[in-house]
Amino acid sequence: MSALRGTRFTRRGWVLLAALLFSSASAAPRSEGLVTPSRSRTAATPALLPPGTEPLPTGKVQALEARIREHLKGRLLAGLSVGVAQGDFAWTTGYGLRDIAQRRPATPRTTYRTASISKSFTAMAVLQLVEEGKVSLDDDIRRWVPEFPAKPWIVTVRQLLGHLGGVSHYRDPARENHITKRMGTSEALALFKDWPLVLEPGTEFVYTSYGFNLLGALIENASGMPYGKYLQEKVFAPAGMVNTALDDFRTRDIHHAVGYRRVNGTLLRSSKLDVSSRFAGGGARSSVVDLLAFGRAVMASTLVRPETTRLMQVSMETRDGRMTDYGMGWATYPVRGHYVVAHAGGQPETSTFLLLIPAERLAIALSANVEDQAELLKDLASTIAEQLLEGGSRRRPVSAEDPVDEVLHEGLYRLFTYGRAFHTFHRAGFAAPPEPGDLPTSFAEVSALLSRESLTGDPRAVLKKLKQAHEPRAHRLFIRVGVQMAEQLAATLGPEALAAYPAEGALRFFEDYLRACAQQPCPEALQFTPELRAHIARLAGPWKTANSETVRTMVLRAGPELPAALASLQSAFSGAPVHPDFSEEALELAQAPGAPPERTALLLDWAGKTHPGSIPVLLARAEGFLRLGDAEAAELLYRQALARPLGPELLSPEKLLSRAHRHPLAADLLRLSVKLYPDSAALWKALAARELALGNVKPANAALTHAQELAAPLPAESTALP
């Protein structure tokens, strides 16, 4: 078979390709009992809820349980505890087992290592000391921790709180994740204090648990109390966290979860780690009930003053004006127009996630006793937010056949998400609005950036600018323009109108803004250019059908209704330049264990027709050709994917290397990858190892020679000018 020739397939061709494409897919390991909540209480027993809350209404609980079961089905997971607080209502439950050997269920009372959520506790303690006037944010950390040796630059408390201090993270996780010795503060500091800084403080975000150990030592020296005692008295007790403490094997009770790791499709006990070595960066344990209590205390500013809460939850900046999406002890970023404050945690025995949406009074706490579950927990948090804040809509990316429309929509989306998020955050009192500046000039800049001339000239260059347009070095362009749009919408249509846009999307946000400007006339300069308005109308009209409520809440499922569902979506997407992206769902269903070739063929054919620019679809089709032995056709499809605006990001040498490592066609993918990136020594080296493992000595030697030539330094004379 030669290279594609237009890639039009007959139905029979798709069936053959489907059979070959997924013939080696292995069944996903299933975990017993995961879709059923653990019931550790009778109906007469009070629910385990954070202080001051009432049970979430039954209808909401049933909807949440259905969505969570959907995510957990077929997962290899031991135990999971879930906590949700919305306003003054809360719900907690457990799934699976906290101890497999003893068959003990996971419950809301189960305690797990919090891992890096501990950083949020540490940051809260430091800010309390700042409020008391004992510590200044701009103090040199050596004032409080003199045993930390002098470095070429001063490292401040503020920088450490935002991971801008240049302090190294773990250097040797294989060793540092197996420390079993119980350590005091000085011993924990001795692990890293003599290391050089990895870079000049303030210049780059460098995530570091050891930097937070320095803050733990500060807390002890500034307060005169042991770190754990300070947290108990000043943070945990006032927040109502009754089952939270520093983790210690010697004091664990029967409610603590046994930790597991996934190895070759099964669960094994986690390696032992004494987390006193990372005490202030990841050394606590807690339950989801207590994490909700902490989240509610944070949102209510009961542990520090409101102005301090605002300080913690606003992104810090590098010296050259880049936002880090991290405040003080919290990650901070917009998601679909919601201002999110969150922290994830992961270490031996545990995966955790605490997400707050302060302006909408939502807190979500998730803890699992299996390592490396960050993506699952973030997906679950997203699902819960969808259900409670977005009417059950499914969060999907947007698909566009035309790369220019793809980049245009990305710009509109980013204006919407920053605008709505920051507006609601400010309106709820969590931060001051940005200075509006010269709004006519700002709207003109946006119009120029999103003009057809700009987009068609170099879509990738424009995409890069779009991703930086909210930053201080870009004068917070997208934040200022987006907030102005949200304020106009709230003033004209009412503040409640803003609630619809996370589900209905950026195009509805823009369409309503222009309509609001017609009702309460905005200056012409604040309505974008006629050209951009025309393009917004071109995308927004068909979007109403393509993103209808029926589409937003639809789920693709195997069964007799699948063909009708696909036909319905194809009809909804017809004529729409952009529409919700169902491609990954279709591919996942196509790859499901035991999927008949006819169903796989139907899904592949449908995905190719409705999502022709989808990188996952292009890659799936390419790998089908690799199975057929047509490397030329596969390479052409990979090049098409690489040519998409997001191609260089999603198909970088590092991403391709990672993809090859876990793929049954690893050698074929690496052979293809070195054609895409012939100057990547890492890809050539990986190919050499793979060829050698297959017994292909001559190709292995050739690949290794390429890798060595690329890695070798240039001769000195080659750098000299003629």
XYZ file of C-alpha atoms in Angstrom:
722
model
C 0.000 0.000 0.000
C 1.472 3.361 -0.977
C 1.162 6.604 0.869
C -2.545 7.252 1.500
C -3.653 8.536 -1.914
C -6.254 10.754 -0.276
C -6.886 8.284 2.577
C -10.439 7.457 1.498
C -11.388 4.045 2.826
C -14.228 1.706 1.986
C -16.176 0.239 4.889
C -14.473 -3.100 4.298
C -11.098 -1.346 4.399
C -11.942 0.223 7.747
C -12.954 -3.157 9.164
C -9.610 -4.646 8.098
C -7.682 -1.687 9.479
C -9.657 -1.821 12.731
C -8.943 -5.508 13.197
C -5.219 -4.925 12.726
C -5.120 -1.639 14.608
C -6.414 -2.946 17.899
C -5.790 -6.673 17.635
C -3.042 -6.540 20.261
C -4.922 -4.329 22.711
C -4.848 -5.985 26.105
C -7.768 -5.963 28.472
C -7.573 -3.233 31.084
C -7.217 -4.710 34.567
C -10.387 -4.425 36.566
C -10.635 -3.761 40.258
C -13.229 -5.428 42.396
C -15.977 -3.357 43.956
C -14.860 0.039 42.732
C -18.166 1.220 41.384
C -19.989 0.689 44.682
C -19.555 3.202 47.486
C -18.324 1.766 50.773
C -21.092 1.999 53.333
C -19.451 2.217 56.723
C -22.491 3.637 58.505
C -26.128 2.712 58.946
C -28.932 5.044 57.988
C -29.224 6.194 61.615
C -25.556 7.165 61.881
C -24.793 10.861 61.219
C -23.056 11.526 57.946
C -19.324 12.256 58.079
C -19.308 15.899 57.031
C -17.109 18.893 57.787
C -18.332 21.187 60.595
C -21.116 23.584 59.711
C -22.451 21.695 56.679
C -25.610 19.789 55.864
C -25.992 16.791 53.539
C -25.990 17.593 49.828
C -29.462 17.025 48.290
C -30.134 13.437 47.249
C -30.559 14.247 43.563
C -27.119 15.834 43.364
C -25.562 12.910 45.227
C -27.098 10.385 42.834
C -25.852 12.315 39.817
C -22.348 12.559 41.292
C -22.228 8.861 42.139
C -23.252 7.934 38.609
C -20.524 10.111 37.085
C -17.858 8.811 39.482
C -18.781 5.167 38.835
C -18.413 5.873 35.137
C -14.840 7.069 35.681
C -13.873 4.212 37.984
C -15.236 1.383 35.893
C -12.432 -0.976 34.953
C -9.747 0.943 36.869
C -7.016 -0.852 38.771
C -7.478 1.008 42.027
C -7.616 -0.109 45.645
C -9.421 2.615 47.591
C -10.694 6.128 46.985
C -12.329 8.636 49.321
C -14.331 11.550 47.927
C -15.461 14.752 49.587
C -17.495 17.596 48.100
C -18.677 20.812 49.749
C -20.854 23.271 47.839
C -21.874 26.284 49.849
C -23.117 24.963 53.175
C -23.862 21.485 51.825
C -21.468 18.559 51.682
C -21.195 14.913 50.669
C -18.500 12.364 51.410
C -18.120 8.709 50.537
C -15.586 5.971 49.898
C -14.996 3.442 47.124
C -13.056 0.208 47.181
C -10.662 -0.900 49.911
C -8.249 0.944 52.166
C -6.679 -2.415 53.031
C -6.940 -5.191 50.451
C -5.574 -7.987 52.651
C -7.981 -7.238 55.493
C -10.882 -6.296 53.167
C -11.341 -2.981 54.980
C -13.356 -0.454 52.983
C -12.264 3.066 52.131
C -14.554 5.565 53.859
C -14.700 9.326 54.438
C -12.964 8.683 57.790
C -10.022 6.905 56.135
C -6.775 8.827 56.492
C -4.231 9.038 53.683
C -0.898 10.731 53.342
C -1.661 14.186 51.964
C 1.725 14.412 50.198
C 2.187 17.893 48.687
C -1.147 19.235 49.955
C 0.959 19.608 53.110
C 2.558 22.620 51.386
C -0.770 24.446 51.671
C -0.770 23.808 55.444
C 2.814 25.102 55.680
C 2.025 28.210 53.651
C -0.955 28.962 55.888
C 1.247 28.734 58.976
C 3.901 31.034 57.483
C 1.275 33.638 56.517
C -0.135 33.546 60.055
C 3.331 34.438 61.359
C 3.544 37.225 58.776
C 0.200 38.618 59.970
C 1.485 38.584 63.553
C 4.466 40.666 62.460
C 6.964 37.992 63.458
C 8.096 37.293 59.889
C 8.355 39.412 56.743
C 7.747 37.926 53.330
C 10.921 39.576 52.095
C 13.123 38.237 54.881
C 16.217 36.315 53.846
C 15.438 32.725 54.839
C 18.838 32.595 56.578
C 17.504 35.034 59.169
C 15.238 32.232 60.376
C 17.237 29.183 59.308
C 20.883 30.143 59.841
C 22.038 26.555 59.245
C 21.070 27.009 55.577
C 24.438 28.059 54.089
C 24.879 31.330 52.253
C 24.299 31.067 48.499
C 25.328 33.394 45.678
C 21.907 35.072 45.987
C 19.516 35.827 48.837
C 16.522 33.487 49.023
C 13.411 35.142 50.486
C 10.396 33.723 52.282
C 8.137 35.037 49.519
C 10.181 33.256 46.849
C 10.099 29.960 48.741
C 6.312 30.145 49.147
C 5.971 30.455 45.355
C 8.713 27.969 44.307
C 10.782 30.859 42.984
C 13.714 30.437 45.385
C 15.889 28.290 43.128
C 16.058 25.486 45.727
C 16.344 22.027 44.193
C 13.568 19.456 44.267
C 14.494 15.784 44.748
C 17.717 14.877 42.971
C 17.497 11.094 43.296
C 13.860 10.032 43.786
C 14.825 6.351 43.674
C 16.792 6.941 46.872
C 14.781 9.763 48.416
C 11.518 7.788 48.072
C 13.017 4.960 50.155
C 14.213 6.862 53.224
C 13.095 4.875 56.267
C 14.853 6.777 59.043
C 12.789 9.019 61.294
C 14.305 12.499 60.981
C 14.214 15.687 62.959
C 14.284 19.101 61.348
C 18.077 19.413 61.237
C 18.458 15.962 59.683
C 15.809 16.757 57.073
C 17.591 19.994 56.185
C 20.935 18.221 55.977
C 19.648 16.218 53.001
C 19.825 19.242 50.704
C 21.064 22.396 52.430
C 24.577 22.192 50.983
C 23.384 21.748 47.412
C 23.861 24.748 45.108
C 20.786 26.629 43.975
C 19.619 25.387 40.581
C 19.212 28.965 39.313
C 18.956 32.550 40.441
C 15.918 33.143 42.683
C 13.012 34.930 40.995
C 13.951 33.904 37.470
C 12.100 30.585 37.068
C 9.425 28.487 38.771
C 11.166 25.390 40.190
C 8.828 23.151 42.185
C 10.547 22.038 45.395
C 9.527 20.126 48.494
C 12.876 20.897 50.103
C 12.206 24.611 49.792
C 9.111 24.069 51.937
C 11.229 22.197 54.495
C 13.076 25.496 54.932
C 9.709 27.134 55.612
C 8.946 24.421 58.169
C 12.170 25.261 59.972
C 11.207 28.948 59.837
C 7.869 28.149 61.504
C 9.666 26.388 64.351
C 12.228 29.131 64.903
C 9.784 32.040 64.573
C 7.044 30.497 66.731
C 9.181 28.608 69.265
C 6.998 25.523 68.688
C 7.667 22.227 66.887
C 6.270 22.308 63.358
C 3.684 19.565 64.024
C 2.464 21.149 67.250
C 2.118 24.549 65.579
C -0.028 23.071 62.826
C -2.217 21.223 65.325
C -2.871 24.322 67.433
C -2.975 27.062 64.797
C -4.223 25.373 61.604
C -5.824 21.961 62.112
C -7.827 22.601 65.289
C -9.212 26.027 64.256
C -10.254 24.572 60.883
C -12.061 21.629 62.530
C -9.625 19.006 61.231
C -9.931 16.309 63.895
C -8.126 13.446 62.139
C -5.159 15.302 60.631
C -1.570 15.138 61.866
C 1.991 14.621 60.697
C 2.302 11.065 59.430
C 4.124 8.632 61.705
C 4.023 4.859 61.293
C 4.046 4.551 65.069
C 0.809 6.485 65.566
C -1.319 5.279 62.659
C -4.691 3.827 63.626
C -6.901 1.235 61.947
C -8.413 3.922 59.712
C -5.180 4.697 57.869
C -5.038 3.431 54.294
C -2.484 0.851 53.239
C -0.568 2.153 50.223
C -0.152 0.366 46.886
C 1.634 0.785 43.562
C 0.795 -0.650 40.150
C 3.260 -3.180 38.780
C 2.568 -5.169 35.585
C -1.195 -4.965 35.889
C -1.441 -5.758 39.590
C -1.215 -3.927 42.912
C 1.750 -4.361 45.249
C 2.369 -2.764 48.629
C 4.138 0.567 48.407
C 7.783 0.807 49.366
C 8.271 2.105 52.872
C 9.042 5.817 53.177
C 9.268 7.853 56.361
C 7.967 11.250 55.281
C 9.599 13.111 58.155
C 12.390 13.723 55.623
C 9.981 16.040 53.750
C 7.939 17.124 56.750
C 6.792 20.599 55.661
C 6.729 19.765 51.952
C 4.754 16.523 52.153
C 4.603 15.003 55.630
C 0.974 15.104 56.810
C -1.956 12.701 56.767
C -5.644 13.552 56.680
C -9.136 12.455 55.666
C -11.248 13.976 52.915
C -13.628 15.281 55.599
C -10.763 17.216 57.147
C -9.471 18.405 53.763
C -12.929 19.812 53.044
C -12.898 21.529 56.431
C -9.529 23.081 55.564
C -10.784 24.150 52.135
C -13.839 25.797 53.647
C -11.675 27.568 56.221
C -9.434 28.849 53.441
C -12.369 30.156 51.409
C -13.950 31.766 54.482
C -10.629 33.317 55.616
C -11.044 31.940 59.131
C -7.323 31.125 59.553
C -5.907 34.393 58.164
C -7.386 37.738 57.180
C -9.126 38.088 53.775
C -6.321 40.228 52.366
C -3.856 37.445 53.238
C -6.071 34.841 51.599
C -6.064 36.971 48.454
C -2.285 37.185 48.567
C -1.976 33.391 48.735
C -4.324 32.793 45.828
C -2.927 35.201 43.232
C -0.309 33.854 40.850
C 3.247 34.963 41.475
C 5.454 36.240 38.670
C 8.978 35.710 37.469
C 11.261 38.698 37.300
C 10.704 39.043 33.552
C 6.920 39.147 33.901
C 5.676 35.577 33.446
C 2.868 34.257 35.625
C 3.745 30.985 37.364
C 0.129 29.823 37.947
C 1.163 29.318 41.586
C 0.512 31.653 44.479
C 1.732 30.942 48.008
C 1.165 27.286 48.758
C -1.510 26.934 46.069
C -1.689 26.480 42.323
C -3.962 29.149 40.804
C -5.329 29.110 37.258
C -8.562 29.483 35.260
C -10.499 26.458 33.982
C -13.405 27.135 31.608
C -13.984 30.498 33.258
C -13.695 29.252 36.853
C -10.899 30.625 39.041
C -9.340 27.495 40.534
C -7.159 27.272 43.634
C -5.762 23.777 44.062
C -2.979 21.463 45.146
C -2.159 17.910 44.136
C -0.046 15.416 46.032
C 1.729 12.204 45.149
C 4.268 10.026 46.954
C 4.644 6.383 48.006
C 1.272 5.140 49.332
C -0.884 7.968 48.061
C -2.367 10.293 45.454
C -4.353 13.337 46.585
C -6.068 16.399 45.163
C -7.753 19.360 46.830
C -9.540 21.789 44.521
C -11.283 25.009 45.502
C -13.353 27.333 43.350
C -13.707 30.120 45.920
C -15.994 32.445 43.950
C -18.527 29.645 43.613
C -17.931 28.161 47.088
C -17.008 24.716 45.852
C -14.415 22.433 47.464
C -13.480 18.956 46.221
C -11.174 16.591 48.142
C -9.958 13.307 46.658
C -7.574 10.752 48.178
C -6.488 7.375 46.803
C -4.139 4.770 48.266
C -2.554 3.922 44.920
C 0.409 5.911 43.646
C 0.521 7.924 40.412
C -3.200 8.647 40.137
C -2.878 12.386 39.461
C -4.683 12.294 36.111
C -7.561 10.210 37.466
C -8.082 12.538 40.429
C -7.989 15.642 38.247
C -10.484 14.026 35.867
C -12.758 13.190 38.810
C -12.534 16.737 40.156
C -13.384 18.062 36.703
C -16.350 15.693 36.483
C -17.669 16.812 39.868
C -17.324 20.484 38.913
C -19.108 19.807 35.604
C -21.995 18.203 37.427
C -22.406 20.852 40.126
C -21.510 24.038 38.228
C -22.138 23.305 34.546
C -25.389 21.362 34.498
C -23.747 18.007 33.833
C -22.067 19.121 30.600
C -18.966 17.191 29.539
C -15.800 19.251 29.266
C -14.374 18.622 25.827
C -11.802 20.430 23.730
C -12.854 22.002 20.436
C -12.195 20.455 17.043
C -11.596 22.503 13.896
C -10.659 21.253 10.455
C -9.110 24.594 9.486
C -5.945 25.304 11.540
C -6.695 29.023 11.359
C -10.101 28.501 12.959
C -8.449 26.324 15.593
C -6.092 29.121 16.604
C -8.836 31.757 16.372
C -11.041 29.778 18.737
C -8.112 29.280 21.111
C -7.742 33.046 21.327
C -11.455 33.567 21.942
C -11.455 30.806 24.545
C -8.519 32.268 26.436
C -10.139 35.712 26.525
C -13.316 34.120 27.865
C -11.702 31.864 30.472
C -9.474 34.582 31.920
C -12.209 37.193 31.711
C -14.945 35.241 33.449
C -12.583 33.637 35.977
C -10.973 36.878 37.108
C -14.253 38.790 37.072
C -16.053 36.290 39.317
C -12.993 36.022 41.576
C -12.842 39.806 41.992
C -16.604 40.148 42.398
C -16.526 37.607 45.235
C -13.882 39.702 46.998
C -10.872 37.422 46.554
C -8.734 39.900 44.620
C -8.728 43.420 43.251
C -9.541 43.782 39.549
C -6.666 44.553 37.214
C -6.063 48.122 36.191
C -8.146 48.592 33.009
C -5.511 50.709 31.297
C -6.218 51.988 27.804
C -9.148 49.746 26.857
C -9.633 51.011 23.271
C -5.992 50.250 22.541
C -6.312 46.840 24.226
C -9.356 45.871 22.143
C -7.518 47.016 19.028
C -4.539 44.829 19.967
C -6.797 41.793 20.373
C -8.461 42.462 17.023
C -5.086 42.733 15.311
C -3.792 39.573 16.982
C -6.881 37.599 15.902
C -7.189 39.086 12.435
C -7.266 36.732 9.460
C -4.090 38.305 8.150
C -2.264 37.607 11.403
C -3.579 34.059 11.762
C -2.887 32.932 8.226
C 0.625 34.391 8.242
C 1.977 32.101 10.982
C -0.677 30.324 13.083
C 1.926 28.749 15.371
C 3.563 32.076 16.149
C 0.148 33.565 16.899
C -0.725 30.577 19.091
C 2.416 31.207 21.118
C 1.432 34.866 21.574
C -2.085 33.836 22.618
C -0.703 31.612 25.349
C 1.297 34.523 26.740
C -1.279 37.300 26.309
C -2.490 37.105 29.934
C 0.967 37.611 31.419
C 2.336 40.792 33.007
C 4.932 41.150 30.246
C 1.994 41.341 27.797
C 0.355 43.930 30.097
C -2.273 41.298 31.078
C -3.993 41.988 27.777
C -6.413 39.049 27.812
C -7.266 39.498 31.484
C -8.084 43.198 31.078
C -10.146 42.731 27.907
C -11.860 39.581 29.191
C -12.776 41.190 32.513
C -14.222 44.223 30.712
C -16.379 41.895 28.608
C -17.585 40.010 31.706
C -18.409 43.280 33.468
C -20.437 44.474 30.485
C -22.334 41.183 30.374
C -23.054 41.297 34.111
C -24.228 44.911 33.896
C -26.486 44.323 30.875
C -27.765 40.773 31.298
C -27.348 40.405 35.058
C -24.554 38.686 37.046
C -26.428 35.368 36.865
C -25.918 35.314 33.089
C -22.234 34.578 33.623
C -23.106 31.171 35.105
C -24.022 29.738 31.691
C -20.761 30.316 29.824
C -18.572 27.528 31.250
C -20.983 25.043 29.673
C -22.020 27.029 26.600
C -18.512 28.107 25.675
C -16.443 31.052 24.524
C -18.457 31.704 21.364
C -21.657 32.258 23.334
C -19.686 34.594 25.650
C -18.547 36.684 22.669
C -21.919 36.600 20.930
C -23.690 37.799 24.078
C -21.079 40.492 24.648
C -21.692 41.984 21.227
C -25.450 41.718 21.824
C -25.031 43.458 25.210
C -23.113 46.243 23.500
C -26.072 46.702 21.173
C -28.519 46.928 24.113
C -26.400 49.295 26.202
C -24.173 50.831 23.564
C -20.467 50.301 24.121
C -17.978 52.585 22.445
C -17.241 51.304 18.961
C -13.610 50.836 20.006
C -14.714 48.222 22.583
C -16.565 46.063 20.049
C -13.547 44.713 18.163
C -13.129 45.284 14.444
C -15.916 44.500 11.941
C -13.698 41.748 10.524
C -13.341 39.977 13.881
C -17.044 40.419 14.630
C -17.821 38.741 11.303
C -15.592 35.784 12.139
C -17.177 35.464 15.578
C -20.617 35.360 13.932
C -19.388 32.793 11.393
C -18.291 30.451 14.180
C -21.017 31.234 16.710
C -24.052 30.562 14.508
C -23.389 26.849 13.840
C -21.952 26.438 17.358
C -25.439 26.676 18.871
C -26.396 23.400 17.200
C -22.962 21.811 17.448
C -22.830 22.472 21.214
C -26.493 22.086 22.112
C -27.398 20.775 25.546
C -28.048 17.366 24.006
C -24.526 17.298 22.578
C -22.918 18.649 25.765
C -24.402 15.897 27.902
C -24.031 13.051 25.404
C -21.776 10.074 26.126
C -20.656 7.585 23.489
C -21.389 4.059 24.669
C -21.153 0.652 23.087
C -24.546 -0.749 22.256
C -27.232 -0.756 19.609
C -27.763 2.996 20.041
C -24.181 3.858 19.027
C -24.762 4.253 15.257
C -27.705 6.568 15.877
C -25.681 8.634 18.361
C -22.822 9.013 15.881
C -25.234 9.986 13.107
C -26.856 12.550 15.397
C -23.495 14.120 16.223
C -22.427 14.119 12.593
C -25.602 15.996 11.722
C -25.066 18.488 14.572
C -21.491 19.137 13.448
C -22.362 19.523 9.763
C -21.383 22.983 8.548
C -19.850 23.960 11.887
C -16.283 25.284 11.519
C -15.650 24.341 15.167
C -17.446 21.799 17.310
C -16.913 19.754 20.498
C -14.162 17.174 20.108
C -15.394 13.617 20.608
C -12.383 12.023 18.936
C -10.638 10.707 22.048
C -13.882 9.195 23.345
C -14.486 7.527 20.002
C -10.948 6.130 19.930
C -11.191 4.889 23.501
C -14.391 3.056 22.648
C -12.784 1.693 19.504
C -9.862 0.355 21.551
C -12.001 -1.144 24.307
C -11.069 -4.764 25.087
C -13.173 -7.139 22.999
C -14.498 -4.427 20.689
C -15.667 -6.127 17.481
C -13.861 -4.935 14.323
C -17.143 -3.669 12.855
C -17.677 -1.301 15.796
C -14.060 -0.177 15.722
C -14.330 0.450 11.980
C -17.522 2.465 12.460
C -15.870 4.654 15.097
C -12.670 5.151 13.112
C -14.578 6.064 9.985
C -16.796 8.472 11.921
C -13.870 10.081 13.754
C -11.971 10.556 10.497
C -14.949 12.265 8.859
C -15.994 14.490 11.751
C -12.544 15.249 13.211
C -10.156 15.298 10.237
C -7.735 17.622 12.019
C -7.674 15.697 15.298
C -4.146 14.714 16.256
C -5.308 11.582 18.170
C -7.281 10.454 15.100
C -4.348 11.068 12.762
C -2.052 9.099 15.069
C -4.506 6.226 15.440
C -4.836 5.961 11.676
C -1.053 6.171 11.267
C -0.505 3.343 13.711
C -3.057 1.287 11.844
C -0.928 1.671 8.733
C 2.150 0.667 10.708
C 0.403 -2.580 11.613
C -0.298 -3.093 7.928
C 3.397 -2.552 7.211
C 2.890 0.743 5.373
C 5.445 2.987 7.091
C 5.209 5.546 4.277
C 1.507 6.162 4.844
C 2.040 6.283 8.616
C 4.787 8.868 8.248
C 2.575 11.062 6.077
C -0.158 11.047 8.723
C 2.340 11.823 11.481
C 3.604 14.752 9.423
C 0.028 15.962 8.996
C -0.385 15.799 12.777
C 2.909 17.604 13.320
C 1.775 20.362 10.938
C -1.278 21.148 13.094
C -0.908 24.228 15.332
C -0.509 22.068 18.441
C 1.586 19.457 16.638
C 5.045 20.614 17.814
C 3.794 20.690 21.414
C 1.990 17.333 21.408
C 4.523 15.556 19.204
C 7.790 16.896 20.559
C 10.763 14.484 20.652
C 10.138 14.028 24.383
C 6.450 13.195 23.851
C 7.255 10.811 21.000
C 9.865 9.066 23.134
C 7.368 8.659 25.959
C 4.718 7.381 23.535
C 7.123 4.820 22.055
C 8.176 3.480 25.448
C 4.655 2.309 26.256
C 3.572 1.236 22.770
C 3.609 -2.288 21.274
C 4.889 -0.757 18.023
C 7.790 0.920 19.804
C 10.438 0.118 17.165
C 8.226 1.266 14.303
C 7.347 4.477 16.111
C 10.983 5.218 16.869
C 11.979 4.586 13.251
C 9.291 7.048 12.237
C 10.234 9.538 14.959
C 13.870 9.857 13.862
C 12.606 10.799 10.402
C 10.583 13.607 11.967
C 13.442 14.688 14.247
C 16.719 13.510 12.685
C 18.716 15.739 15.068
C 17.370 14.176 18.277
C 20.131 12.154 19.933
C 17.656 10.812 22.514
C 15.401 9.316 19.821
C 18.355 7.740 17.994
C 19.654 6.282 21.253
C 16.239 4.822 22.107
C 15.982 3.363 18.611
C 19.416 1.759 18.970
C 18.365 0.081 22.212
C 15.097 -1.133 20.687
C 16.780 -2.509 17.541
C 19.343 -4.321 19.665
C 16.598 -5.854 21.814
C 15.010 -7.164 18.604
C 18.313 -8.658 17.471
C 18.767 -6.125 14.662
C 22.467 -5.549 15.278
C 23.357 -3.593 12.139
C 20.475 -1.062 12.439
C 21.209 -0.780 16.157
C 24.843 0.114 15.510
C 23.852 2.634 12.855
C 21.352 4.297 15.196
C 23.887 4.384 18.022
C 26.436 6.007 15.713
C 23.891 8.718 14.856
C 23.189 9.283 18.544
C 26.868 9.568 19.403
C 27.564 11.964 16.549
C 24.720 14.213 17.620
C 25.746 14.129 21.274
C 29.442 14.794 20.585
C 30.638 18.394 21.095
C 31.541 20.321 17.983
C 35.267 20.692 17.258
C 36.606 23.999 18.513
C 37.553 25.179 15.034
C 33.985 24.641 13.755
C 32.789 27.549 15.874
C 35.385 29.974 14.553
C 34.386 32.652 12.099
C 35.940 32.378 8.600
